[in-house]
Amino acid sequence: MIGYATLGSNDLERARGFYDALLGSIGAGRIMEFGDDLGGFTMWGTTWDKPGIAVTRPYNGNDAVAGNGNMIAITVDARAKVDALHAKALELGGSCEGLPGVRGDEGPQAFYGAYFRDLDGNKLCAFSIGGA
């Protein structure tokens, strides 16, 4: 369904450093990168057949702004990885938008998530489903 999601950045080198470290901590790396003539579009992923996350300067040349109500959610397979990804984002200069924890009821379909913003103010969520 979703191939990749793109976030705007006003400082592409800073954003690349943030996402290299953040997404590298869960096994993702740069899988596509274009030059300045194409906005510096850079995408991270684990494989081509899984969704990716990209950053770029806006095509229209205007400043990048974080969308109100927009968010990218990153799925991981354990609550400890949610905690670690959230902590890594804050260590890299991101800001907390919601501490790690269960939203709703515990059980096999429990949603465990943590929320943060990147260096450009884009909102992300790390989450896992279940009790592990």
mmCIF file of C-alpha atoms in Angstrom:
data_model
loop_
_atom_site.group_PDB
_atom_site.id
_atom_site.type_symbol
_atom_site.label_atom_id
_atom_site.label_comp_id
_atom_site.label_asym_id
_atom_site.label_seq_id
_atom_site.Cartn_x
_atom_site.Cartn_y
_atom_site.Cartn_z
ATOM 1 C CA MET A 1 0.000 0.000 0.000
ATOM 2 C CA ILE A 2 2.427 2.749 1.109
ATOM 3 C CA GLY A 3 5.770 2.812 -0.678
ATOM 4 C CA TYR A 4 7.353 5.701 1.221
ATOM 5 C CA ALA A 5 6.518 8.904 3.072
ATOM 6 C CA THR A 6 8.411 12.168 2.540
ATOM 7 C CA LEU A 7 9.189 14.884 5.079
ATOM 8 C CA GLY A 8 10.415 18.364 4.243
ATOM 9 C CA SER A 9 13.621 19.809 5.643
ATOM 10 C CA ASN A 10 15.251 23.235 5.613
ATOM 11 C CA ASP A 11 18.653 21.783 6.541
ATOM 12 C CA LEU A 12 19.134 18.614 4.531
ATOM 13 C CA GLU A 13 22.574 17.708 5.892
ATOM 14 C CA ARG A 14 21.313 17.992 9.475
ATOM 15 C CA ALA A 15 18.227 15.935 8.612
ATOM 16 C CA ARG A 16 20.352 13.272 6.900
ATOM 17 C CA GLY A 17 22.538 12.973 9.994
ATOM 18 C CA PHE A 18 19.468 12.645 12.240
ATOM 19 C CA TYR A 19 17.859 9.935 10.106
ATOM 20 C CA ASP A 20 21.137 8.096 9.428
ATOM 21 C CA ALA A 21 21.555 7.660 13.182
ATOM 22 C CA LEU A 22 17.880 7.188 14.095
ATOM 23 C CA LEU A 23 16.870 4.754 11.356
ATOM 24 C CA GLY A 24 20.279 3.091 11.372
ATOM 25 C CA SER A 25 19.531 2.062 14.949
ATOM 26 C CA ILE A 26 16.729 -0.174 13.623
ATOM 27 C CA GLY A 27 18.609 -1.551 10.648
ATOM 28 C CA ALA A 28 17.550 0.906 7.942
ATOM 29 C CA GLY A 29 19.955 2.761 5.687
ATOM 30 C CA ARG A 30 19.970 5.115 2.738
ATOM 31 C CA ILE A 31 18.553 3.347 -0.286
ATOM 32 C CA MET A 32 18.134 6.365 -2.592
ATOM 33 C CA GLU A 33 19.757 9.784 -2.775
ATOM 34 C CA PHE A 34 19.493 12.525 -5.392
ATOM 35 C CA GLY A 35 21.502 15.713 -5.862
ATOM 36 C CA ASP A 36 20.510 19.304 -5.285
ATOM 37 C CA ASP A 37 18.803 19.523 -8.691
ATOM 38 C CA LEU A 38 16.163 17.147 -7.288
ATOM 39 C CA GLY A 39 15.902 18.733 -3.841
ATOM 40 C CA GLY A 40 18.447 16.399 -2.272
ATOM 41 C CA PHE A 41 15.740 13.744 -1.894
ATOM 42 C CA THR A 42 17.113 11.015 0.386
ATOM 43 C CA MET A 43 15.232 7.823 1.332
ATOM 44 C CA TRP A 44 15.922 5.262 4.058
ATOM 45 C CA GLY A 45 14.599 1.738 4.195
ATOM 46 C CA THR A 46 15.438 -1.840 4.985
ATOM 47 C CA THR A 47 14.553 -3.278 1.562
ATOM 48 C CA TRP A 48 12.873 -2.041 -1.612
ATOM 49 C CA ASP A 49 9.739 -4.098 -0.910
ATOM 50 C CA LYS A 50 9.084 -2.386 2.471
ATOM 51 C CA PRO A 51 7.940 1.199 3.068
ATOM 52 C CA GLY A 52 10.613 3.873 3.438
ATOM 53 C CA ILE A 53 10.998 7.368 4.869
ATOM 54 C CA ALA A 54 12.468 10.214 2.839
ATOM 55 C CA VAL A 55 13.525 13.808 3.440
ATOM 56 C CA THR A 56 13.878 16.544 0.858
ATOM 57 C CA ARG A 57 13.800 20.266 0.391
ATOM 58 C CA PRO A 58 10.341 21.309 -0.847
ATOM 59 C CA TYR A 59 10.000 21.192 -4.634
ATOM 60 C CA ASN A 60 8.330 24.609 -4.742
ATOM 61 C CA GLY A 61 11.333 26.291 -3.076
ATOM 62 C CA ASN A 62 9.333 27.490 -0.083
ATOM 63 C CA ASP A 63 10.348 26.742 3.488
ATOM 64 C CA ALA A 64 9.573 23.264 4.788
ATOM 65 C CA VAL A 65 7.017 23.313 7.603
ATOM 66 C CA ALA A 66 5.777 20.449 9.763
ATOM 67 C CA GLY A 67 2.169 19.581 9.005
ATOM 68 C CA ASN A 68 -0.317 19.874 11.849
ATOM 69 C CA GLY A 69 -1.888 16.450 12.213
ATOM 70 C CA ASN A 70 0.644 14.733 9.939
ATOM 71 C CA MET A 71 2.749 11.926 11.380
ATOM 72 C CA ILE A 72 4.806 8.972 10.226
ATOM 73 C CA ALA A 73 4.591 5.806 12.317
ATOM 74 C CA ILE A 74 7.506 3.363 12.449
ATOM 75 C CA THR A 75 6.684 -0.191 13.467
ATOM 76 C CA VAL A 76 9.120 -2.290 15.479
ATOM 77 C CA ASP A 77 8.743 -5.761 16.960
ATOM 78 C CA ALA A 78 9.224 -5.087 20.690
ATOM 79 C CA ARG A 79 8.402 -2.481 23.315
ATOM 80 C CA ALA A 80 12.080 -2.178 24.206
ATOM 81 C CA LYS A 81 12.750 -1.086 20.619
ATOM 82 C CA VAL A 82 10.039 1.581 20.914
ATOM 83 C CA ASP A 83 11.750 2.854 24.062
ATOM 84 C CA ALA A 84 15.172 2.788 22.380
ATOM 85 C CA LEU A 85 14.016 4.574 19.213
ATOM 86 C CA HIS A 86 12.301 7.296 21.250
ATOM 87 C CA ALA A 87 15.411 7.737 23.399
ATOM 88 C CA LYS A 88 17.635 7.866 20.299
ATOM 89 C CA ALA A 89 15.472 10.570 18.721
ATOM 90 C CA LEU A 90 15.771 12.714 21.855
ATOM 91 C CA GLU A 91 19.519 12.051 22.079
ATOM 92 C CA LEU A 92 19.842 13.317 18.499
ATOM 93 C CA GLY A 93 18.069 16.574 19.358
ATOM 94 C CA GLY A 94 14.469 15.611 18.618
ATOM 95 C CA SER A 95 11.703 16.574 21.034
ATOM 96 C CA CYS A 96 9.270 14.408 22.989
ATOM 97 C CA GLU A 97 5.625 14.440 21.932
ATOM 98 C CA GLY A 98 4.513 11.537 24.159
ATOM 99 C CA LEU A 99 6.447 9.167 26.370
ATOM 100 C CA PRO A 100 6.506 5.433 25.609
ATOM 101 C CA GLY A 101 3.493 3.570 26.943
ATOM 102 C CA VAL A 102 0.360 1.581 26.221
ATOM 103 C CA ARG A 103 -2.480 3.462 24.595
ATOM 104 C CA GLY A 104 -5.736 1.644 25.307
ATOM 105 C CA ASP A 105 -5.960 -1.832 26.781
ATOM 106 C CA GLU A 106 -3.240 -4.422 27.358
ATOM 107 C CA GLY A 107 -3.484 -7.732 25.527
ATOM 108 C CA PRO A 108 -2.480 -9.303 22.220
ATOM 109 C CA GLN A 109 -3.601 -6.190 20.299
ATOM 110 C CA ALA A 110 -2.114 -3.662 22.764
ATOM 111 C CA PHE A 111 -0.703 -0.551 21.106
ATOM 112 C CA TYR A 112 2.576 0.533 22.696
ATOM 113 C CA GLY A 113 3.823 3.770 21.264
ATOM 114 C CA ALA A 114 6.086 6.761 21.756
ATOM 115 C CA TYR A 115 5.956 10.077 19.931
ATOM 116 C CA PHE A 116 8.659 12.554 18.967
ATOM 117 C CA ARG A 117 9.533 15.312 16.524
ATOM 118 C CA ASP A 118 12.602 15.445 14.305
ATOM 119 C CA LEU A 119 14.876 18.471 13.977
ATOM 120 C CA ASP A 120 12.493 20.152 11.511
ATOM 121 C CA GLY A 121 9.430 19.605 13.710
ATOM 122 C CA ASN A 122 8.008 16.637 11.779
ATOM 123 C CA LYS A 123 6.109 14.246 14.081
ATOM 124 C CA LEU A 124 6.910 10.544 14.206
ATOM 125 C CA CYS A 125 5.694 7.605 16.252
ATOM 126 C CA ALA A 126 7.493 4.379 17.111
ATOM 127 C CA PHE A 127 5.090 1.557 17.986
ATOM 128 C CA SER A 128 4.701 -2.148 18.548
ATOM 129 C CA ILE A 129 1.606 -4.303 18.879
ATOM 130 C CA GLY A 130 1.153 -6.907 21.623
ATOM 131 C CA GLY A 131 2.729 -7.419 24.988
ATOM 132 C CA ALA A 132 6.360 -8.082 24.166
#
